[in-house]
Coordinates of C-alpha atoms in Angstrom, one line a residue:
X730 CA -11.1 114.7 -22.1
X731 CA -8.3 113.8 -25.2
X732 CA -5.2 112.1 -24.5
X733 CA -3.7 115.5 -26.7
X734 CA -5.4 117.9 -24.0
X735 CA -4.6 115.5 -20.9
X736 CA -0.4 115.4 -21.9
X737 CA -0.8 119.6 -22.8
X738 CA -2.6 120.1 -19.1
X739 CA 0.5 117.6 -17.9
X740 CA 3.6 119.5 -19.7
X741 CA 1.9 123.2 -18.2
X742 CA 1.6 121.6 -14.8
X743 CA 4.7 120.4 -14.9
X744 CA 6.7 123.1 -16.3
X745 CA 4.9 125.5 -13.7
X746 CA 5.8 122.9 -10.9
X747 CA 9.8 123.0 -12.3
X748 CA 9.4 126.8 -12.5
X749 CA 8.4 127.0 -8.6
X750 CA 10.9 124.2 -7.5
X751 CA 13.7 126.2 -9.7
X752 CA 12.4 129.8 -7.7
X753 CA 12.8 128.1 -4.2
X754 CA 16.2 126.7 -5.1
X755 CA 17.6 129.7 -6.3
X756 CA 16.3 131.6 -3.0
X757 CA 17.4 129.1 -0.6
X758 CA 21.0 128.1 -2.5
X759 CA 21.7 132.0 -3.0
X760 CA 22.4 133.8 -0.5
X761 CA 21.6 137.8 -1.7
X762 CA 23.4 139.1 1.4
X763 CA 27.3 138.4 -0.5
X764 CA 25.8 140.9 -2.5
X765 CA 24.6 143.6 -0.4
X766 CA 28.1 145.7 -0.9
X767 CA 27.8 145.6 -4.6
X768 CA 24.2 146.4 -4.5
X769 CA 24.8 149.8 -2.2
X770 CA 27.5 150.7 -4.6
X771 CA 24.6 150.5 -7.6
X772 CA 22.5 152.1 -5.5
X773 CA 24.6 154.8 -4.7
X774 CA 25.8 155.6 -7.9
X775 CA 22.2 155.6 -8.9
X776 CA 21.2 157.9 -6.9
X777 CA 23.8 160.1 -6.3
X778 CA 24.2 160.0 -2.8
X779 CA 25.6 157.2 -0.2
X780 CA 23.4 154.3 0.0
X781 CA 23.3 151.9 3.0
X782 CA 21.4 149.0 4.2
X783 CA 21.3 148.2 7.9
X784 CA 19.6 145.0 7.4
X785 CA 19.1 141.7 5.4
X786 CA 18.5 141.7 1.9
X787 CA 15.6 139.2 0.7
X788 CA 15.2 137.7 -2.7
X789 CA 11.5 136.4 -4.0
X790 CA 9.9 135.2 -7.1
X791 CA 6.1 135.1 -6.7
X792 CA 3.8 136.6 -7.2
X793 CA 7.1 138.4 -9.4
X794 CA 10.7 138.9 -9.0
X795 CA 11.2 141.3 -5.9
X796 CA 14.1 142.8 -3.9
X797 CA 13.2 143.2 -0.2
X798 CA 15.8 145.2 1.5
X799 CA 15.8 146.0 5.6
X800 CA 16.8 149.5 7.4
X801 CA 17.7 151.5 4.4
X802 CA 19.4 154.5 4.6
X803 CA 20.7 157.6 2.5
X804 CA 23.5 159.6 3.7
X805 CA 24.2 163.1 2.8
X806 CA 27.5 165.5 4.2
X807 CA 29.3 164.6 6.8
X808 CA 27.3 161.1 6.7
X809 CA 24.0 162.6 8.3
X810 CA 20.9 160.4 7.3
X811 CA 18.7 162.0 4.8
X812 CA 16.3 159.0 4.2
X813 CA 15.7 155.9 5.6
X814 CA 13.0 153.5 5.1
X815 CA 12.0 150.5 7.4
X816 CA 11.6 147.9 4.6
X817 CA 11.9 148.4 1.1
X818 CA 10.8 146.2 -2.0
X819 CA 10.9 146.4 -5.2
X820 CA 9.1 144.4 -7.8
X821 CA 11.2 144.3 -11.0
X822 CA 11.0 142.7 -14.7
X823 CA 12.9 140.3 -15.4
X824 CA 13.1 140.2 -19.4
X825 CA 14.0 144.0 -19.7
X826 CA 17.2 143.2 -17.5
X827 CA 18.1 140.9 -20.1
X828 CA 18.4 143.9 -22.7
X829 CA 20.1 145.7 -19.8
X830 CA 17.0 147.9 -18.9
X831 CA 15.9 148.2 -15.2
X832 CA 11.8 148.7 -14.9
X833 CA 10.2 148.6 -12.0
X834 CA 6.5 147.1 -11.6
X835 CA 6.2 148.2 -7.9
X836 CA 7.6 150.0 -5.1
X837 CA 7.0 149.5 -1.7
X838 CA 8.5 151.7 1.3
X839 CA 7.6 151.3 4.2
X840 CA 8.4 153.9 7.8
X841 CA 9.9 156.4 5.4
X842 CA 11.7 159.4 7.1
X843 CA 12.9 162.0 4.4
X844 CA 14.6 165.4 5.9
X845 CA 15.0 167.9 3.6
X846 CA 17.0 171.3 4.9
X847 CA 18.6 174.2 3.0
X848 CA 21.4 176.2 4.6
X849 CA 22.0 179.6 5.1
X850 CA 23.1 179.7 1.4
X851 CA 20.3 178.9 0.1
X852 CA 21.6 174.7 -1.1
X853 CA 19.3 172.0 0.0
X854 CA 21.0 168.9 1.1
X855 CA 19.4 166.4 -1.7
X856 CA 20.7 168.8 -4.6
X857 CA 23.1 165.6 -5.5
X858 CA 19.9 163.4 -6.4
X859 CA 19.7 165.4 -9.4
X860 CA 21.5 162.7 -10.7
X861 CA 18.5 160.1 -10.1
X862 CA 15.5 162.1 -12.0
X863 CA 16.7 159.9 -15.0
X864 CA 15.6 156.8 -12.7
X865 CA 12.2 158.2 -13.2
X866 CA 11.2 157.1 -16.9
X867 CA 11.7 153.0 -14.6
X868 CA 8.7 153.8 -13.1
X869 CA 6.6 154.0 -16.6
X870 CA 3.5 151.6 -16.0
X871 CA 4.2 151.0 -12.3
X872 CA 2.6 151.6 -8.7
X873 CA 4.0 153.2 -5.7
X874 CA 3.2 153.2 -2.1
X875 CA 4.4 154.6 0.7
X876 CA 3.2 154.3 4.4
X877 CA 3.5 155.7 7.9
X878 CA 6.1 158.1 6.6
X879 CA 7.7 161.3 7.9
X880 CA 8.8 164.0 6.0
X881 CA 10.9 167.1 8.0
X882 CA 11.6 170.5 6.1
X883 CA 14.1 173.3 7.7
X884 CA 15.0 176.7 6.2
X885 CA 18.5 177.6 8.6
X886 CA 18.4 180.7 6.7
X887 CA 14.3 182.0 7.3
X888 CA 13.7 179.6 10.1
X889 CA 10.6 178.2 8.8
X890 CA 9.8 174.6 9.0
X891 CA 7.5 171.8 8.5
X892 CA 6.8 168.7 9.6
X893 CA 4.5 165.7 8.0
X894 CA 3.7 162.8 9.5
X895 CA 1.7 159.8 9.5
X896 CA 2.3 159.9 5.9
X897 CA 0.5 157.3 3.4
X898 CA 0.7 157.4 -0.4
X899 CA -0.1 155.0 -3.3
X900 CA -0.3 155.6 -6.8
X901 CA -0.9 153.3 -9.7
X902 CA -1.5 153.6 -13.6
X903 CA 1.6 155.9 -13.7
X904 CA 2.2 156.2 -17.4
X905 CA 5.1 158.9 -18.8
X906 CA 5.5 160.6 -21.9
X907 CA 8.3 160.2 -24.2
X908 CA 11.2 162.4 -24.6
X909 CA 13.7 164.0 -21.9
X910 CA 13.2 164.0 -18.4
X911 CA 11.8 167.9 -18.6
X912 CA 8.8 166.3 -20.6
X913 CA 7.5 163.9 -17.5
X914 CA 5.1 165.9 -16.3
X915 CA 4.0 167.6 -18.8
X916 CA 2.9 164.1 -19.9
X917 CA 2.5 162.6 -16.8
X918 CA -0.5 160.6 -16.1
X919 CA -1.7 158.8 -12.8
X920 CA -3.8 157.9 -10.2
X921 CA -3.2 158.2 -6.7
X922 CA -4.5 158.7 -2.9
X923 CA -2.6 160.7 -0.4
X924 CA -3.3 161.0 3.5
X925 CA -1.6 163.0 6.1
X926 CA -1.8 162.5 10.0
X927 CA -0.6 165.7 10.8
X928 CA 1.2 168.7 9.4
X929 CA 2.6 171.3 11.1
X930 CA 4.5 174.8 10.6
X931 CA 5.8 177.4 12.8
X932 CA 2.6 179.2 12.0
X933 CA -0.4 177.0 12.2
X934 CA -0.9 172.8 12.2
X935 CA -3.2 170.8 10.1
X936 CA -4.6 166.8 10.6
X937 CA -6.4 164.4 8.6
X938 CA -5.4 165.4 5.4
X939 CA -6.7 163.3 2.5
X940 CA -6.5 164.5 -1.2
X941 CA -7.8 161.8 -4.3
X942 CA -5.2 162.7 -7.5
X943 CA -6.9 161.8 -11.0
X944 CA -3.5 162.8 -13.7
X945 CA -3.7 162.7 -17.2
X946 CA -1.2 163.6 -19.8
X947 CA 0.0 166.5 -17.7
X948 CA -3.0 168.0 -16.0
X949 CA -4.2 167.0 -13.0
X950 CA -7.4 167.3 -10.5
X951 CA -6.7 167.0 -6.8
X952 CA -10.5 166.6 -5.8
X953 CA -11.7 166.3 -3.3
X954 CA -9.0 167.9 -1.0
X955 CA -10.4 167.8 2.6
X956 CA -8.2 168.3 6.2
X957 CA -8.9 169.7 9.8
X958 CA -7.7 173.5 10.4
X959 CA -8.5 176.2 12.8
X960 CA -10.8 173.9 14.1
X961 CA -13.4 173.1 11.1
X962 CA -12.9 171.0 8.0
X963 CA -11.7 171.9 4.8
X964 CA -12.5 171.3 1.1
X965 CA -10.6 172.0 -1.8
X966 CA -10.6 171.0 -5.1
X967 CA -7.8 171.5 -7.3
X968 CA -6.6 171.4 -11.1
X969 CA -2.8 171.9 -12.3
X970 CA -2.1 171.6 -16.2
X971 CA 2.0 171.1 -16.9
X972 CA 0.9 170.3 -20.1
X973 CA 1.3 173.3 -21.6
X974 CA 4.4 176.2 -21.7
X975 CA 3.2 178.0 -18.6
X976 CA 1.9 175.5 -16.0
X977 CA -1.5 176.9 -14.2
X978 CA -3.1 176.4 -11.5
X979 CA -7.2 176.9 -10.5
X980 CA -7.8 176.9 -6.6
X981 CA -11.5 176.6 -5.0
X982 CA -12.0 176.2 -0.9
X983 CA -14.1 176.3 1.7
X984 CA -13.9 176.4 5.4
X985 CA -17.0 176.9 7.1
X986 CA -17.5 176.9 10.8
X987 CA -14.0 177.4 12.0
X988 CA -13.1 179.0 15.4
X989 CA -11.5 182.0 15.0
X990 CA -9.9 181.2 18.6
X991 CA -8.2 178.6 17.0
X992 CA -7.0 181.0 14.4
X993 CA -5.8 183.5 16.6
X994 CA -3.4 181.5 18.5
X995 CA -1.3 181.6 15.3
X996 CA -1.0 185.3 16.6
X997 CA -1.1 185.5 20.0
X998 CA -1.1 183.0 23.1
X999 CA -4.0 185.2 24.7
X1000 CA -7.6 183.9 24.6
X1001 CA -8.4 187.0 21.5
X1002 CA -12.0 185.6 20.9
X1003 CA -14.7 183.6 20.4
X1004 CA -17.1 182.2 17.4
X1005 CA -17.4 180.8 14.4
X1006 CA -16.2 182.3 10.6
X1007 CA -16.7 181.2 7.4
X1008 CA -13.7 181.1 4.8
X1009 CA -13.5 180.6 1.2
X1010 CA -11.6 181.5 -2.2
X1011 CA -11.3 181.2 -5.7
X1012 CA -7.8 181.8 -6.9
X1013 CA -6.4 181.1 -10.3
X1014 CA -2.1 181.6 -10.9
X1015 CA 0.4 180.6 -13.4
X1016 CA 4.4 180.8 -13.6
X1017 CA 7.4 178.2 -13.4
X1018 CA 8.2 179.6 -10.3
X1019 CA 6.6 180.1 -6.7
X1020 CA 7.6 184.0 -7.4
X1021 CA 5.7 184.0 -11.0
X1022 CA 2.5 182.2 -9.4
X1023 CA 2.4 185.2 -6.7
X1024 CA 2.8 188.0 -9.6
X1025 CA -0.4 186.3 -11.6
X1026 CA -2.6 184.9 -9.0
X1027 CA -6.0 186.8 -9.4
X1028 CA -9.6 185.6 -7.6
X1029 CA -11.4 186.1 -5.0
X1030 CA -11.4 185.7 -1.3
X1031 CA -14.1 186.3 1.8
X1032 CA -14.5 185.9 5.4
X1033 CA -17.9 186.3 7.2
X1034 CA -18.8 185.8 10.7
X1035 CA -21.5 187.1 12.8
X1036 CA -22.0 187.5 16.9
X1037 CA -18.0 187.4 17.3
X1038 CA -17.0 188.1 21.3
X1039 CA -13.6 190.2 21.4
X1040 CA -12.1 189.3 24.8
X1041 CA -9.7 191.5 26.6
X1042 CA -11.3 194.5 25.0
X1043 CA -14.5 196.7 25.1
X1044 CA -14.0 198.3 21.8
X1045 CA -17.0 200.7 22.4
X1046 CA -15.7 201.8 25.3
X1047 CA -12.3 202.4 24.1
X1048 CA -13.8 204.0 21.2
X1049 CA -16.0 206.2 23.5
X1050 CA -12.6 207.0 25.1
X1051 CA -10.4 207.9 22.0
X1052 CA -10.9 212.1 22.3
X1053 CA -9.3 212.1 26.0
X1054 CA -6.9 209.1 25.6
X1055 CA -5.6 209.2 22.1
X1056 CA -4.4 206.1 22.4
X1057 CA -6.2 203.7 20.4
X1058 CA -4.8 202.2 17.8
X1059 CA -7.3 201.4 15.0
X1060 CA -4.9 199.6 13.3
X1061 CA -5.2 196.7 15.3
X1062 CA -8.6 195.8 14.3
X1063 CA -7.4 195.7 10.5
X1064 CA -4.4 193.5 12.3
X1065 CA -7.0 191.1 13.4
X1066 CA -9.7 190.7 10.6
X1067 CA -7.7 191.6 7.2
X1068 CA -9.0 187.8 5.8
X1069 CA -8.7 185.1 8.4
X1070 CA -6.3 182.3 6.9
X1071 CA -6.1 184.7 3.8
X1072 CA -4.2 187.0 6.1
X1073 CA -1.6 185.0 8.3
X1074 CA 1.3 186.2 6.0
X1075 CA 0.4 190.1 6.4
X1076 CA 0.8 189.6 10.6
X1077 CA 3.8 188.1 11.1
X1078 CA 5.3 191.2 11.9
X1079 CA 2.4 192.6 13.6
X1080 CA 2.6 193.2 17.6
X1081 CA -1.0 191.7 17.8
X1082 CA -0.9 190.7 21.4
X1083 CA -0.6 194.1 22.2
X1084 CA -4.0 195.0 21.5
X1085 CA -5.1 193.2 24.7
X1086 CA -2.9 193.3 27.1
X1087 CA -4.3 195.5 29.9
X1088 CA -7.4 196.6 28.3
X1089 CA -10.2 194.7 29.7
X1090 CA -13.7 193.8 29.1
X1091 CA -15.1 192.2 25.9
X1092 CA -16.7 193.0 23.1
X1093 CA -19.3 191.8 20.8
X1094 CA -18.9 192.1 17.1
X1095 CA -22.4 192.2 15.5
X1096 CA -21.3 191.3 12.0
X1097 CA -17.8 191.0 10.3
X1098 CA -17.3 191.1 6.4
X1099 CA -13.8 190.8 4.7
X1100 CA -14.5 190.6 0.7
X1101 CA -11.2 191.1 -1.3
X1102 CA -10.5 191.1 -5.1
X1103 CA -7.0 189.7 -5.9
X1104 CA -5.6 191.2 -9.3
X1105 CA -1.8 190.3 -10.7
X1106 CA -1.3 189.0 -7.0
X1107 CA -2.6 192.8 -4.7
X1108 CA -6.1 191.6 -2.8
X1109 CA -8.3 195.0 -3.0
X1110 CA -10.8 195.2 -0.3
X1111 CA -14.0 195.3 -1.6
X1112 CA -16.1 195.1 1.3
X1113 CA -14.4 195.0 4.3
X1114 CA -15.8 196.3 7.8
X1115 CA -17.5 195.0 11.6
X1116 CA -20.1 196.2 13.4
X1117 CA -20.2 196.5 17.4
X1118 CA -23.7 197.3 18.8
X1119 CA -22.8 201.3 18.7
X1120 CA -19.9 201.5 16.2
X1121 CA -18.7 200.5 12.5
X1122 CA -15.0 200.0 11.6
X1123 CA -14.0 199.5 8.2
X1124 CA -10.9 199.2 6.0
X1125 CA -9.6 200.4 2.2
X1126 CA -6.8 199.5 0.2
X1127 CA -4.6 196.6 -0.8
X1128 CA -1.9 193.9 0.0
X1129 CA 0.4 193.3 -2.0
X1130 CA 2.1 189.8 -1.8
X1131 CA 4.5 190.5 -5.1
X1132 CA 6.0 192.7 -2.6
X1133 CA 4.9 192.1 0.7
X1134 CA 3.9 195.7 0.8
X1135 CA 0.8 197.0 3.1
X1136 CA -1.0 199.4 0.0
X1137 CA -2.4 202.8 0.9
X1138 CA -4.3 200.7 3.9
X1139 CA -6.8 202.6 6.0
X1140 CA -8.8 201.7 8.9
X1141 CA -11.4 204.2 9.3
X1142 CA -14.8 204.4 12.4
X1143 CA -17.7 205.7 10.1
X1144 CA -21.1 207.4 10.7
X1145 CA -24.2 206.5 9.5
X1146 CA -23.7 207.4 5.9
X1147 CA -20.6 205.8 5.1
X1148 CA -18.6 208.8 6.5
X1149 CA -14.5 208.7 8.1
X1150 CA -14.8 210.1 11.7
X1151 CA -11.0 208.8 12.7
X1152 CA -9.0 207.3 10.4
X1153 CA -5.4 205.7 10.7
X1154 CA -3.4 205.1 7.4
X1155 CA -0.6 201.6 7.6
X1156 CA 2.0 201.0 5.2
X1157 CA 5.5 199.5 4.5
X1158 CA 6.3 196.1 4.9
X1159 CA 4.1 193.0 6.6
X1160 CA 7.4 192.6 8.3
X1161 CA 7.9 195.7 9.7
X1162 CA 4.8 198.0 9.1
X1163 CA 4.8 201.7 9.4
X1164 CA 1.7 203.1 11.4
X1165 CA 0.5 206.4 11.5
X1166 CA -1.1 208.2 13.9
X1167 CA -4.9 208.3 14.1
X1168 CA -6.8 211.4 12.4
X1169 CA -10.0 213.0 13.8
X1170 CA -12.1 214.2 11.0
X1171 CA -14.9 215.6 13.3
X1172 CA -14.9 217.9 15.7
X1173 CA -16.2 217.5 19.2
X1174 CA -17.4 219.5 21.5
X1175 CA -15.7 218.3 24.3
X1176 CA -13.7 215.8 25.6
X1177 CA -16.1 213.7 28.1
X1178 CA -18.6 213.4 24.6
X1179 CA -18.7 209.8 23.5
X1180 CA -17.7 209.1 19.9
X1181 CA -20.5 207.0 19.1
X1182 CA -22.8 209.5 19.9
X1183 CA -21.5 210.8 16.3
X1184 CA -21.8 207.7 14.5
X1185 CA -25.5 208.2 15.7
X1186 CA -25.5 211.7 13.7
X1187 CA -26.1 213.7 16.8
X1188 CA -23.1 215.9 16.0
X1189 CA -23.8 216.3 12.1
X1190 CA -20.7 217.2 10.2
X1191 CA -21.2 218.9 6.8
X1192 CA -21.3 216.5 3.4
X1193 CA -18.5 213.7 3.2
X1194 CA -17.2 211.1 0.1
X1195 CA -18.5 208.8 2.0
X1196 CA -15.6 205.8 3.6
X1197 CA -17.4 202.7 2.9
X1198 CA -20.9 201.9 1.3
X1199 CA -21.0 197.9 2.0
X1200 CA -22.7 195.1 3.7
X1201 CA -22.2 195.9 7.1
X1202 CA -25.1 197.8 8.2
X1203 CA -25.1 201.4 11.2
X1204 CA -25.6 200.6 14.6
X1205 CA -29.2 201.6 15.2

């Protein structure tokens, strides 16, 4: 080796050695902590909102400049905590500070808790960290990570809520277009991973959610999406463009094998019944806002299952019943099996538990079928119906979700070829439905005959538009 390259590898070494012995002095001769008011102050005014930290500050230099910062915590009215984080560090560059420009390399948060509410007024209580979306354009060509963290959502004004926990994020190669903060995502570009314990809602819950993110330059692919619901697993893929004027959305998913027990306990307490469905949809949307999406979305959406067992109810016999009783309510069934998950928002004002309570028996469901078309956000049933062993039930007409209207829906028992026997019509609201009363549309000749005697053709009734012409197949 040359005396030249021997005193260059010297005057590195040594430099690097002055460098490290300069970076410990610094951390043990300057103590961060006569700082920490002046920091919350930055952070605060940053942010928009008060900015506290509980515990020490740290200061390192290796492998890069970092901030490490204990029991953090944002305050909102009347000082309640809207976020707090465990430990927080950022990584930051040094030379941009010089020009008085703060870029971050890295974030790191750690035991995040973030609750989010919106009053009876409809303001949420982080509308003040407007102020820090122009913080955003610091994270250009940096990585994020977030772990074990807890996110809480109330609405005091609908009383819905939501709570995520177990929360881990990290994302890296986040690169963002240039111009005003409106422009981010439409020229966003990143790659992240995102897991999820355990989410729940007042409706249903949801575990091991896991979704890979793949972003560039404004549009995005969430694939695969996969969690634990109703008791099967879920895939989804998904593909969001912000690029463009009008941001769209494609949705494909899948749920095969999932207990419709488990569904039904969204609905009612009661054991309702027993088996296995398959789920899935294709749904496309676009809009700047969660109304807009619902006015556009158009697809497809279908639940099959197959040797179903209806507890607390022997729908033949009921059925068998109806001409004495008159008190069946066909309804009910169309209650029950509009789409599976598809359906959760059309029951909510449904008395569903009511269909079992003193009834009785069981019933087995041969074959179920629930096809729907969704156009400019109304799902059309295409092919929806069941089959007991001596009876078919189907269903016509539409739900609209622009409106949250039941349209001109029908639930109808049908004959052999397709024809109404009784038919009861539903509409208004999925909050408050209106019901009608059940129509017979054949004559009988008394009232100890069994209806299903008629599905079997032995009381003919003369030619009929036929009800339904699907799938499900007559009782033979």
């Amino acid at each position: 080796m040359s005396r030249s390259l021997k005193r260059i590898l010297i005057a590195v070494g040594g430099a690097i050695g002055l460098l490290v012995l300069v970076a410990l002095g610094v951390g043990v001769l300057v103590d961060i902590n006569r700082y920490k008011p002046r920091l919350e102050r930055a952070a605060s005014d940053a942010l928009g909102m008060d900015v506290r930290f509980g515990g020490r500050l740290g200061m390192g230099f290796f492998p890069s400049f970092h901030l490490t910062m204990e029991d953090g915590r944002m305050l909102g009215d009347q000082a309640v905590v809207v976020a707090s984080a465990k430990r927080t560090r950022l990584w930051i560059e040094l030379l941009p500070l010089l020009r008085q420009e703060f870029r971050l390399r890295k974030i790191e948060l750690s035991q995040l808790e973030l609750s989010i509410e919106r009053d009876p007024e409809g303001r949420f209580n982080v509308e003040r960290l407007k102020k820090a979306v122009a913080l955003l354009r610091s994270l250009d060509q940096a990585s994020v990570s977030l772990s074990d963290g807890t996110l809480r959502y109330a609405d005091k004004k609908s009383g819905e809520w939501l709570e995520a926990t177990g929360f881990d994020l990290t994302a890296s190669r986040i690169r963002l277009a240039a111009g005003g903060t409106s422009q981010l995502l439409k020229g966003l570009s990143v790659e992240a991973e995102l897991a999820c314990g355990e989410i729940r809602t007042k409706d249903l819950s949801l575990s091991a959610l896991k979704v890979s993110i793949d972003g560039k330059d404004g549009v995005f692919q969430l694939k695969p999406v996969a969690m634990r619901i109703f008791g099967g697993q879920m895939a989804a893929d998904i593909q969001a463009n912000l690029s463009g004027p009008v941001p769209n959305c494609r949705i494909h998913c899948s749920l095969p094998d999932f207990r419709i027990e488990e569904f039904l306990k969204t609905l009612s307490p009661k054991k309702a019944a027993v088996g296995a469905m398959d789920f899935t949809a294709s749904l496309s949307m676009e809009g700047e806002s969660m109304s807009r999406m619902v006015q556009t979305a158009a697809g497809e959406a279908s639940l099959r299952g197959g040797n179903l067992m209806l507890e607390g109810l022997d729908l033949d016999r009921s059925l068998a019943r109806f001409k004495s009783s008159q008190n069946f309510n066909l309804v009910d069934l169309g209650a029950v099996f509009f789409a599976g998950p598809f359906g959760l928002a059309v029951t909510k004002g449904y008395n569903f538990a009511g269909l079992f309570e003193g009834s009785g028996g069981s019933s087995r469901i041969r074959t179920l079928v629930s096809n729907w078309r969704v156009e400019r956000g109304v799902a059309h049933a295409k092919d929806v119906a069941l089959a007991t062993p001596e009876n078919r039930i189907a269903l016509q007409g539409g739900l609209d979700f622009v409106t949250g209207q039941f349209a001109d829906v029908t639930v109808a028992v049908i004959d052999a070829k397709g024809c109404a026997i009784v038919r009861q019509a539903m509409h208004g609201s999925f909050q408050s439905p209106q019901v009608e009363k059940p129509r017979v549309l054949t004559s009988l000749a008394g009232p100890a005959v069994r209806l299903y005697k008629r599905v079997r053709g032995l009381f003919a009734a003369g030619p009929c538009e036929a009800f339904y012409s699907g799938s499900v197949a007559a009782p033979r």
